[in-house]
């Protein structure tokens, strides 16, 4: 293919692979000591850092027939940035442990690094990739660790919801699951294997859902905004609203009474990385948040939807749902 | 098997898997906010943190026939703790991204968590696992991110070696490679596949080498000690003394003239995670360090051994050496 040099991980030295990746990241580091030494040194001006890690694995989490290197890098960053935001913190650095098959092209890894950088630029402008690790594996795996700072705020935990609080959500719900359904329904061959997406075959709504699935843009900046507005609890909706609200309700010892959004996928669909927050009654919701229910004293169920218990588990469990989603 | 419940990742909910792992880690957290929320919050008293990530992949980095879950957890922690020490820092937290096949037993993951904890307890007593992530993968992968603090010290980079400095090493060199050779030479079947180790068949020296390979104990506490003693450069010897000394020499713009240790594996063997340091001439070497050469002005070669250029690449490159080490 013209312009594609076709070099692979297996045919290159570690130094050559690193040079391609670092080239795509060049100039983005803002650390006290950036990539290239045994470890990076990051500033933590208020004496604390927030740290989280989340991994994307080829098969359960993405398919190369559907995700470009740039999409994959973007998503790997976004899902981690969302967990930092969900503490009320501001992301400052990513560390990327990349395990790639020998046949992986250097061009693909360069695109992946570009996607990581694009996600930082768009969602968390001070954040950059400040370190990483490369290994050979039969299974392409992108494990990202994100670091953030609180700028003097207290972290907002999932355990702080109190009866009387208003429940609010920022970001789309159900879109990522809708995008996954488009992929499974429309872009698999007769054997169930993924085939490349034909964007021209999709409606604008389907394209938007696909973007939410392949290249999600969680409302990262709204994490600190929620904290500043007095959020009592805050978390990332990664496994579906009902399941994650259940976790918040159990951590807080309350029941979360959700309004019925009318769309089943908005209750059960995973991978949205919206923010779920609770605010004291009477506090004006920050721009970007919309009401989604109320916190009530602990009742028979952790979560109710439109006044009744939710049907089924109502969310995504990677260990139990994986077979059903296998291509 | 009596006492082995036989439960697997694929047959369990995420909550059940997490409960087993968190059970093995219980009581060890020392973070401001430990495991269980979207992210952990760590103290960074002097306003800086040191962060590194390193991954072990089944196949290139370990074989389950040779490594127990405890060994694997211990090694995954140790190699990351060494990178923190190599900045002159003190490790405070580990984050573990674990990708495991469905057939993995919960018991194995519990053992792995125990191994991570044992490594912290033995090598870096204030450090603990403060977060992680679980995913399903065809390839067992343990990606660890370690965080440390500098306690007011300046980080010691690999770029600070100056002509006239003394080169010193702490920790064994060549032992881990000797252990790998024992495994490859003695514990494979006729098809080259790994078979379990029979310790009774080994001499005490072979057993020590095997421990260095499977459950390494790098001199973590000596990283801050070297920094306090005035080390000008410091790094982890993970890919063999000659290759890592070359990296230090190139980063510092000098030539490192190593004494000839007499043992080729001490020059080329990887995975020792010894510390390589340079100190100003006349500074007494801290206990645990031994002289290994001198820094001289940049000459024709980055590194010399006993006055002559080293033979071959002299170290381990995971992308180029993997085929040769395939079982």
XYZ file of C-alpha atoms in Angstrom:
654
model
C 0.000 0.000 0.000
C 1.574 3.359 -0.995
C 2.648 5.426 1.984
C 2.402 2.488 4.366
C 5.889 1.259 5.079
C 4.514 -2.023 6.467
C 7.082 -2.292 9.267
C 5.876 -4.480 12.130
C 6.626 -4.769 15.817
C 8.183 -8.202 15.265
C 10.514 -6.868 12.573
C 11.706 -3.847 14.548
C 13.846 -3.115 17.574
C 12.244 -1.749 20.737
C 14.075 1.505 20.044
C 12.514 1.795 16.582
C 9.016 1.076 17.902
C 9.456 3.608 20.697
C 10.759 6.227 18.300
C 7.576 5.980 16.224
C 5.318 6.260 19.256
C 7.303 9.059 20.886
C 7.297 10.901 17.568
C 3.507 11.027 17.639
C 3.583 12.332 21.227
C 6.410 14.814 20.767
C 6.064 18.149 22.531
C 3.022 17.114 24.546
C 4.733 16.288 27.859
C 4.150 18.734 30.686
C 5.683 16.638 33.463
C 8.636 17.631 35.655
C 10.345 14.568 34.154
C 8.574 13.158 31.102
C 8.995 9.939 29.099
C 12.457 8.417 28.683
C 13.761 7.751 32.190
C 12.878 4.861 34.540
C 9.780 6.759 35.669
C 8.108 10.128 35.204
C 7.902 12.838 37.855
C 4.589 14.707 38.052
C 3.607 17.822 39.950
C 1.004 17.378 42.695
C 0.617 20.980 43.860
C -1.915 20.369 46.644
C -0.073 17.325 47.985
C -2.411 14.692 46.570
C -2.902 12.788 43.318
C -5.813 10.768 41.964
C -4.944 7.533 40.133
C -6.997 4.991 38.177
C -6.363 2.233 35.635
C -8.557 0.694 32.950
C -7.716 -1.707 30.135
C -9.017 -2.366 26.632
C -8.479 -5.906 25.328
C -8.909 -6.999 21.718
C -12.029 -9.149 21.588
C -14.109 -8.139 24.582
C -13.418 -4.412 24.381
C -12.725 -3.638 20.744
C -12.267 -5.228 17.301
C -9.660 -4.019 14.874
C -12.117 -4.436 11.990
C -14.235 -1.741 13.651
C -11.757 0.485 15.520
C -8.894 2.373 13.889
C -5.696 2.895 15.842
C -6.751 6.503 16.454
C -10.192 5.433 17.725
C -8.618 2.864 20.013
C -6.137 5.324 21.482
C -8.857 7.928 21.927
C -11.172 5.509 23.726
C -8.407 4.072 25.923
C -7.653 7.611 27.107
C -11.294 8.723 27.414
C -12.430 5.877 29.666
C -9.587 6.621 32.077
C -10.030 10.392 31.980
C -13.668 9.762 32.951
C -12.638 7.913 36.116
C -10.440 10.845 37.151
C -13.262 13.313 36.449
C -15.577 11.105 38.499
C -13.564 11.971 41.623
C -13.968 15.692 40.953
C -10.387 15.815 39.723
C -8.578 17.169 36.682
C -6.473 14.679 34.644
C -2.800 15.550 34.208
C -1.039 12.442 32.894
C -1.545 9.090 31.200
C 0.712 6.031 31.351
C 0.170 3.437 28.642
C 1.100 -0.240 28.898
C 0.790 -1.578 25.390
C 1.001 -5.299 24.605
C 0.938 -5.941 20.879
C 1.284 -8.953 18.565
C 4.442 -9.136 16.478
C 2.434 -8.565 13.300
C 1.198 -5.168 14.541
C 2.324 -2.406 12.207
C 4.312 0.483 13.604
C 1.938 2.745 11.708
C -0.932 1.367 13.794
C 0.900 2.078 17.058
C 1.714 5.588 15.837
C -2.006 6.110 15.114
C -2.864 4.778 18.560
C -0.497 7.307 20.138
C -2.091 10.040 18.021
C -5.522 8.973 19.319
C -4.310 9.142 22.913
C -2.974 12.620 22.271
C -6.166 13.757 20.541
C -8.284 12.601 23.484
C -6.108 14.594 25.886
C -6.214 17.668 23.649
C -10.004 17.534 23.254
C -11.124 16.336 26.678
C -8.413 17.319 29.176
C -6.062 19.829 27.558
C -3.309 19.848 30.199
C -3.068 16.044 30.208
C -0.478 14.121 28.173
C 1.082 10.687 27.883
C 4.033 10.813 30.295
C 5.228 7.231 30.162
C 4.491 3.711 29.097
C 5.662 0.213 28.380
C 5.797 -1.994 25.308
C 5.554 -5.772 25.321
C 4.850 -8.522 22.829
C 1.578 -10.427 23.283
C -0.708 -12.596 21.199
C -3.584 -10.329 22.307
C -3.521 -6.593 21.614
C -4.042 -4.936 25.013
C -3.990 -1.259 25.977
C -3.790 -0.723 29.744
C -3.909 2.957 30.634
C -3.296 4.513 34.029
C -4.485 8.085 34.467
C -3.299 10.547 37.103
C -5.104 13.708 38.126
C -5.043 16.521 40.657
C -7.737 17.945 42.912
C -6.639 21.628 42.953
C -7.451 21.797 46.647
C -10.928 20.232 46.374
C -12.056 17.285 48.444
C -12.509 14.171 46.285
C -16.166 13.351 45.616
C -16.791 9.704 46.473
C -19.621 7.424 45.435
C -20.580 6.980 49.084
C -21.789 10.506 49.801
C -25.390 10.442 48.476
C -27.921 11.461 51.162
C -31.733 11.231 51.248
C -33.198 14.374 49.786
C -30.351 14.873 47.290
C -31.163 15.385 43.633
C -29.739 12.804 41.202
C -28.286 14.255 38.006
C -26.497 13.017 34.905
C -24.083 14.675 32.488
C -23.394 13.111 29.106
C -25.350 10.790 26.839
C -26.827 7.519 28.118
C -27.417 4.514 25.888
C -25.581 5.930 22.883
C -22.516 3.718 23.205
C -24.691 0.600 23.534
C -26.710 1.697 20.515
C -23.438 2.033 18.600
C -22.409 -1.460 19.661
C -25.744 -2.795 18.433
C -25.168 -1.136 15.051
C -21.802 -2.895 14.811
C -23.155 -6.303 15.830
C -26.286 -6.064 13.692
C -24.880 -4.520 10.543
C -21.140 -5.125 10.296
C -20.555 -8.824 10.742
C -20.190 -11.505 8.098
C -22.140 -14.767 7.855
C -19.819 -16.360 10.433
C -20.388 -13.518 12.884
C -16.933 -12.020 12.362
C -16.571 -8.228 12.298
C -16.269 -6.520 8.902
C -15.239 -2.885 8.308
C -17.875 -0.226 8.880
C -19.461 1.381 5.826
C -20.348 4.842 7.097
C -22.320 5.628 3.943
C -24.796 2.890 4.888
C -25.642 4.628 8.187
C -28.135 7.327 9.173
C -26.804 10.395 11.037
C -28.232 8.971 14.288
C -26.461 5.674 13.722
C -23.221 7.478 12.968
C -23.513 9.451 16.206
C -24.110 6.245 18.156
C -21.121 4.634 16.473
C -18.919 7.556 17.446
C -20.132 7.264 21.058
C -19.061 3.619 21.006
C -15.752 3.873 19.134
C -14.522 7.321 20.145
C -16.434 8.423 23.243
C -16.248 12.017 24.519
C -17.211 11.910 28.203
C -17.818 15.272 29.918
C -14.417 15.309 31.652
C -14.425 19.010 32.523
C -17.740 18.586 34.375
C -16.161 16.436 37.098
C -14.443 19.372 38.840
C -17.485 21.535 38.010
C -19.741 19.107 39.886
C -17.342 19.068 42.839
C -17.242 22.877 42.959
C -21.060 22.966 42.826
C -21.242 20.838 45.955
C -21.883 17.343 44.565
C -22.296 14.908 47.458
C -21.537 11.825 45.330
C -20.073 11.379 41.863
C -19.198 8.435 39.654
C -18.568 7.339 36.091
C -21.430 5.460 34.394
C -19.443 2.723 32.679
C -21.651 -0.335 33.163
C -25.110 1.168 32.665
C -27.095 3.679 34.726
C -29.019 1.130 36.808
C -25.974 -0.959 37.721
C -23.798 2.051 38.527
C -26.596 3.796 40.450
C -26.932 0.546 42.407
C -23.250 0.756 43.308
C -23.633 4.372 44.405
C -26.770 3.553 46.417
C -25.083 0.620 48.163
C -21.919 2.618 48.925
C -24.068 5.439 50.317
C -26.622 3.301 52.196
C -29.559 4.882 50.361
C -32.045 4.132 47.610
C -31.719 5.989 44.325
C -35.130 6.608 42.745
C -34.513 7.192 39.043
C -37.034 8.734 36.711
C -37.941 6.460 33.812
C -36.027 7.805 30.812
C -38.316 5.878 28.461
C -35.321 4.318 26.660
C -34.281 0.891 28.000
C -30.734 1.361 26.674
C -30.388 4.552 28.731
C -30.850 2.343 31.807
C -28.821 -0.714 30.882
C -26.333 0.267 28.167
C -22.671 0.291 29.185
C -19.618 2.269 28.085
C -21.238 5.706 28.045
C -18.882 7.173 30.653
C -21.481 9.762 31.549
C -21.194 11.288 35.025
C -23.750 10.354 37.681
C -23.928 12.876 40.521
C -26.025 13.778 43.526
C -26.458 17.355 44.706
C -28.153 18.742 47.809
C -31.759 19.783 47.107
C -31.973 23.437 46.161
C -28.480 23.623 44.663
C -28.795 24.771 41.047
C -27.527 21.978 38.797
C -24.350 23.018 36.969
C -24.749 23.534 33.228
C -24.380 20.175 31.481
C -26.177 18.200 34.200
C -29.852 17.236 33.925
C -32.130 15.844 36.658
C -32.449 12.043 36.683
C -34.134 11.250 40.012
C -33.906 11.707 43.757
C -32.158 10.025 46.682
C -34.520 8.511 49.264
C -33.932 6.591 52.507
C -32.764 3.043 52.004
C -35.751 0.842 51.019
C -36.213 -2.692 49.767
C -34.303 -1.976 46.534
C -31.074 -0.071 45.935
C -32.532 1.508 42.824
C -36.039 2.074 41.528
C -36.985 3.243 38.041
C -40.229 5.178 37.705
C -41.153 3.897 41.176
C -40.637 0.167 40.516
C -37.620 -2.142 40.865
C -35.527 -2.448 37.697
C -35.903 -5.567 35.565
C -32.937 -7.972 35.463
C -29.409 -6.934 36.384
C -29.817 -3.838 34.277
C -26.173 -3.462 33.347
C -23.039 -4.846 31.853
C -20.798 -7.294 33.697
C -17.713 -8.045 31.625
C -17.367 -11.533 33.097
C -20.950 -12.624 32.549
C -21.944 -10.772 29.423
C -18.919 -11.478 27.318
C -20.191 -14.697 25.698
C -23.432 -13.048 24.638
C -21.449 -10.314 22.927
C -18.936 -12.565 21.230
C -18.941 -11.950 17.494
C -8.707 -31.306 44.254
C -9.482 -30.976 47.997
C -9.428 -27.385 49.191
C -9.492 -25.995 45.658
C -12.974 -24.789 44.879
C -12.185 -24.704 41.167
C -14.191 -21.544 40.491
C -13.046 -19.712 37.364
C -13.182 -16.148 36.101
C -15.585 -17.172 33.331
C -17.962 -18.814 35.808
C -18.039 -15.895 38.252
C -19.394 -12.366 38.386
C -16.983 -9.432 38.420
C -18.077 -8.801 41.994
C -17.123 -12.334 43.058
C -13.710 -12.101 41.374
C -13.050 -8.718 42.956
C -14.109 -9.995 46.374
C -11.484 -12.747 46.211
C -8.728 -10.374 45.160
C -9.666 -7.648 47.643
C -9.824 -10.285 50.369
C -6.153 -11.083 49.805
C -5.283 -7.376 49.961
C -7.479 -6.497 52.920
C -6.066 -4.043 55.426
C -3.042 -3.153 53.333
C -4.291 0.137 51.839
C -2.668 3.298 53.168
C -4.130 5.711 50.637
C -6.336 8.727 51.418
C -8.960 6.917 49.300
C -8.147 3.267 48.597
C -9.666 0.663 46.275
C -13.403 0.700 45.575
C -14.182 4.106 44.101
C -13.620 5.355 40.536
C -10.010 6.179 41.436
C -7.682 6.214 44.428
C -6.384 9.352 46.123
C -2.746 9.253 47.244
C -0.742 11.602 49.413
C 2.131 13.441 47.706
C 3.559 15.385 50.652
C 6.318 17.232 48.794
C 4.071 18.128 45.860
C 5.444 15.568 43.412
C 4.892 11.917 42.533
C 6.952 9.439 40.549
C 5.052 7.097 38.223
C 6.060 4.124 36.069
C 4.367 1.176 34.372
C 5.620 -2.259 33.360
C 3.766 -5.328 32.110
C 4.244 -9.090 32.334
C 2.671 -11.097 29.504
C 2.191 -14.854 29.509
C 4.626 -16.270 26.984
C 7.386 -13.697 26.646
C 7.574 -12.744 30.330
C 6.440 -15.797 32.280
C 5.036 -19.322 31.914
C 2.397 -20.672 34.223
C 4.129 -24.055 34.298
C 7.078 -22.310 35.948
C 5.562 -19.404 37.899
C 2.999 -19.763 40.668
C 0.405 -17.041 41.130
C 2.376 -15.783 44.106
C 5.629 -15.684 42.143
C 3.929 -13.832 39.305
C 2.391 -11.230 41.609
C 5.690 -10.784 43.435
C 7.634 -10.278 40.215
C 5.040 -7.932 38.694
C 5.363 -5.742 41.783
C 9.152 -6.015 42.081
C 9.970 -4.913 38.533
C 7.850 -1.794 39.002
C 9.150 -1.007 42.469
C 12.644 -1.121 40.960
C 11.776 1.601 38.443
C 10.551 3.861 41.257
C 13.699 3.173 43.293
C 15.759 3.972 40.201
C 14.596 7.603 40.419
C 15.752 7.846 44.030
C 12.129 7.572 45.142
C 10.173 5.500 47.654
C 7.231 3.440 46.299
C 3.845 4.126 47.904
C 1.194 2.491 45.704
C 0.597 -0.082 42.989
C -2.260 -0.198 40.482
C -2.816 -3.528 38.773
C -4.532 -4.026 35.420
C -5.170 -7.733 35.159
C -6.387 -9.373 31.960
C -7.143 -13.066 32.473
C -8.584 -15.917 30.404
C -12.015 -17.180 31.420
C -10.514 -20.481 32.577
C -8.315 -18.735 35.170
C -9.161 -19.947 38.659
C -10.124 -17.401 41.285
C -7.656 -19.148 43.535
C -4.858 -18.231 41.135
C -5.873 -14.561 41.127
C -6.038 -14.610 44.916
C -2.492 -16.031 44.986
C -1.384 -13.355 42.540
C -2.768 -10.656 44.856
C -0.965 -12.308 47.773
C 2.283 -12.184 45.789
C 1.809 -8.473 45.047
C 1.248 -7.869 48.728
C 4.260 -9.948 49.769
C 6.525 -7.985 47.433
C 5.329 -4.708 48.949
C 5.766 -6.022 52.480
C 9.285 -7.325 51.815
C 10.668 -4.700 49.461
C 8.757 -1.458 50.103
C 6.825 -1.769 53.350
C 4.654 1.364 53.058
C 3.526 0.430 49.539
C 0.237 -1.360 48.802
C -2.117 -2.151 45.941
C -4.496 0.829 45.859
C -6.512 0.054 42.741
C -6.815 -2.029 39.647
C -8.884 -3.311 36.800
C -10.065 -6.741 35.676
C -10.714 -7.745 32.085
C -11.158 -10.965 30.146
C -8.391 -11.807 27.654
C -7.067 -14.857 25.847
C -3.602 -13.912 27.137
C -2.900 -13.577 30.862
C -1.418 -10.095 31.291
C -0.418 -8.232 34.450
C 0.174 -4.514 33.848
C 1.317 -2.757 37.008
C 1.679 0.971 37.537
C 3.740 2.029 40.537
C 3.650 5.414 42.248
C 6.299 6.776 44.589
C 7.354 9.882 46.452
C 10.664 11.736 46.631
C 10.478 12.985 50.260
C 11.945 16.317 49.177
C 14.846 14.803 47.196
C 15.604 15.720 43.608
C 14.912 12.779 41.250
C 18.100 11.092 40.038
C 17.981 10.802 36.248
C 19.973 8.561 33.949
C 21.407 11.633 32.247
C 23.531 12.941 35.113
C 26.707 10.829 34.839
C 29.843 13.014 34.526
C 33.441 12.151 33.607
C 35.327 11.243 36.752
C 32.287 9.707 38.473
C 32.545 6.224 39.930
C 30.167 3.602 38.498
C 28.553 1.325 41.084
C 26.016 -1.474 41.178
C 23.668 -2.740 43.894
C 22.050 -6.150 43.555
C 22.982 -9.332 41.739
C 23.849 -9.331 38.026
C 23.302 -12.335 35.789
C 21.361 -14.357 38.349
C 17.955 -13.911 36.710
C 19.361 -14.921 33.319
C 21.017 -17.930 34.923
C 17.632 -18.870 36.379
C 16.008 -18.546 32.968
C 18.666 -20.827 31.508
C 17.920 -23.422 34.202
C 14.237 -23.317 33.203
C 14.917 -23.569 29.471
C 17.585 -26.231 29.796
C 16.050 -28.442 32.452
C 12.285 -27.960 32.608
C 10.939 -28.371 29.119
C 9.487 -31.435 27.475
C 10.544 -32.976 24.137
C 8.397 -30.447 22.289
C 10.049 -27.547 24.084
C 6.994 -26.829 26.254
C 7.540 -25.821 29.895
C 7.057 -28.464 32.570
C 6.825 -27.845 36.331
C 10.075 -27.242 38.198
C 11.438 -30.054 40.355
C 13.334 -28.166 43.064
C 14.835 -31.388 44.429
C 16.717 -31.787 41.144
C 18.520 -28.467 41.609
C 21.707 -27.432 43.390
C 21.521 -24.567 45.924
C 23.116 -22.229 43.354
C 20.556 -23.216 40.748
C 17.741 -22.668 43.225
C 19.053 -19.196 44.043
C 19.211 -18.368 40.337
C 15.678 -19.657 39.852
C 14.426 -17.447 42.686
C 16.146 -14.438 41.105
C 14.257 -15.176 37.896
C 10.826 -16.088 39.266
C 10.655 -13.955 42.411
C 13.271 -11.203 42.151
C 14.164 -9.047 45.170
C 15.706 -5.847 43.802
C 17.383 -3.506 46.320
C 14.441 -1.075 46.408
C 15.471 0.704 49.610
C 18.872 1.539 48.078
C 17.340 3.915 45.513
C 16.682 6.702 48.046
C 19.950 5.779 49.788
C 21.865 6.370 46.552
C 20.084 9.680 46.039
C 20.915 10.808 49.571
C 24.555 9.805 49.044
C 24.781 12.151 46.053
C 24.328 9.785 43.097
C 24.647 11.757 39.850
C 22.810 9.148 37.750
C 20.699 6.127 38.639
C 18.793 3.502 36.720
C 17.310 0.039 36.884
C 19.294 -2.723 35.127
C 16.445 -4.575 33.438
C 17.915 -5.435 30.040
C 21.484 -6.322 30.996
C 24.337 -4.197 32.365
C 25.937 -3.373 29.015
C 22.702 -2.342 27.308
C 21.466 -0.292 30.260
C 24.887 1.295 30.835
C 24.793 2.219 27.139
C 21.476 3.982 27.695
C 22.894 5.850 30.687
C 26.046 6.784 28.769
C 24.050 8.065 25.788
C 21.632 10.040 27.970
C 24.604 11.569 29.825
C 26.859 12.173 26.811
C 29.726 10.184 28.328
C 31.436 6.824 28.021
C 31.003 4.303 30.807
C 34.116 2.188 31.278
C 33.020 -0.990 33.051
C 35.381 -3.370 34.766
C 35.193 -6.873 33.364
C 33.178 -8.909 35.877
C 34.484 -12.145 34.367
C 30.952 -13.526 33.976
C 29.386 -12.901 30.551
C 25.856 -13.201 32.012
C 26.634 -10.372 34.437
C 27.121 -8.174 31.360
C 24.283 -9.339 29.131
C 21.669 -11.044 31.305
C 18.348 -9.234 31.663
C 15.703 -9.034 34.396
C 18.042 -8.568 37.321
C 16.613 -5.180 38.317
C 19.862 -4.272 40.013
C 20.554 -0.562 40.434
C 23.244 1.089 38.315
C 24.501 4.349 39.781
C 27.237 6.902 39.342
C 28.710 8.843 42.253
C 31.193 11.719 42.319
C 34.755 10.472 42.873
C 35.669 10.484 46.549
C 32.106 9.956 47.790
C 32.046 6.793 49.928
C 29.785 4.252 48.216
C 26.682 3.557 50.304
C 26.518 0.086 51.833
C 25.073 -2.323 49.294
C 26.807 -0.707 46.308
C 30.041 -2.081 44.830
C 32.369 -0.429 42.301
C 31.788 -1.457 38.677
C 33.763 1.062 36.622
C 34.337 4.752 35.946
C 32.774 7.457 33.800
C 35.129 8.942 31.191
C 34.676 11.614 28.510
C 32.639 10.488 25.540
C 34.787 8.298 23.276
C 34.184 6.096 20.259
C 31.972 3.705 22.224
C 29.227 4.385 24.770
C 30.458 1.545 26.929
C 33.693 -0.348 27.243
C 34.278 -3.539 29.216
C 37.763 -4.102 30.577
C 38.940 -1.412 28.152
C 37.447 -2.868 24.962
C 34.083 -2.453 23.200
C 31.472 -5.016 24.259
C 30.706 -7.895 21.905
C 27.272 -7.904 20.205
C 24.341 -5.946 21.514
C 25.093 -7.259 24.970
C 21.536 -7.171 26.266
C 17.956 -8.193 25.985
C 15.555 -6.539 23.538
C 12.046 -7.927 24.004
C 11.137 -7.348 20.367
C 14.210 -8.994 18.891
C 15.019 -11.714 21.383
C 11.584 -13.179 21.885
C 11.761 -15.806 19.117
C 15.045 -17.134 20.412
C 13.495 -17.610 23.842
C 10.257 -19.181 22.656
C 9.777 -22.536 24.281
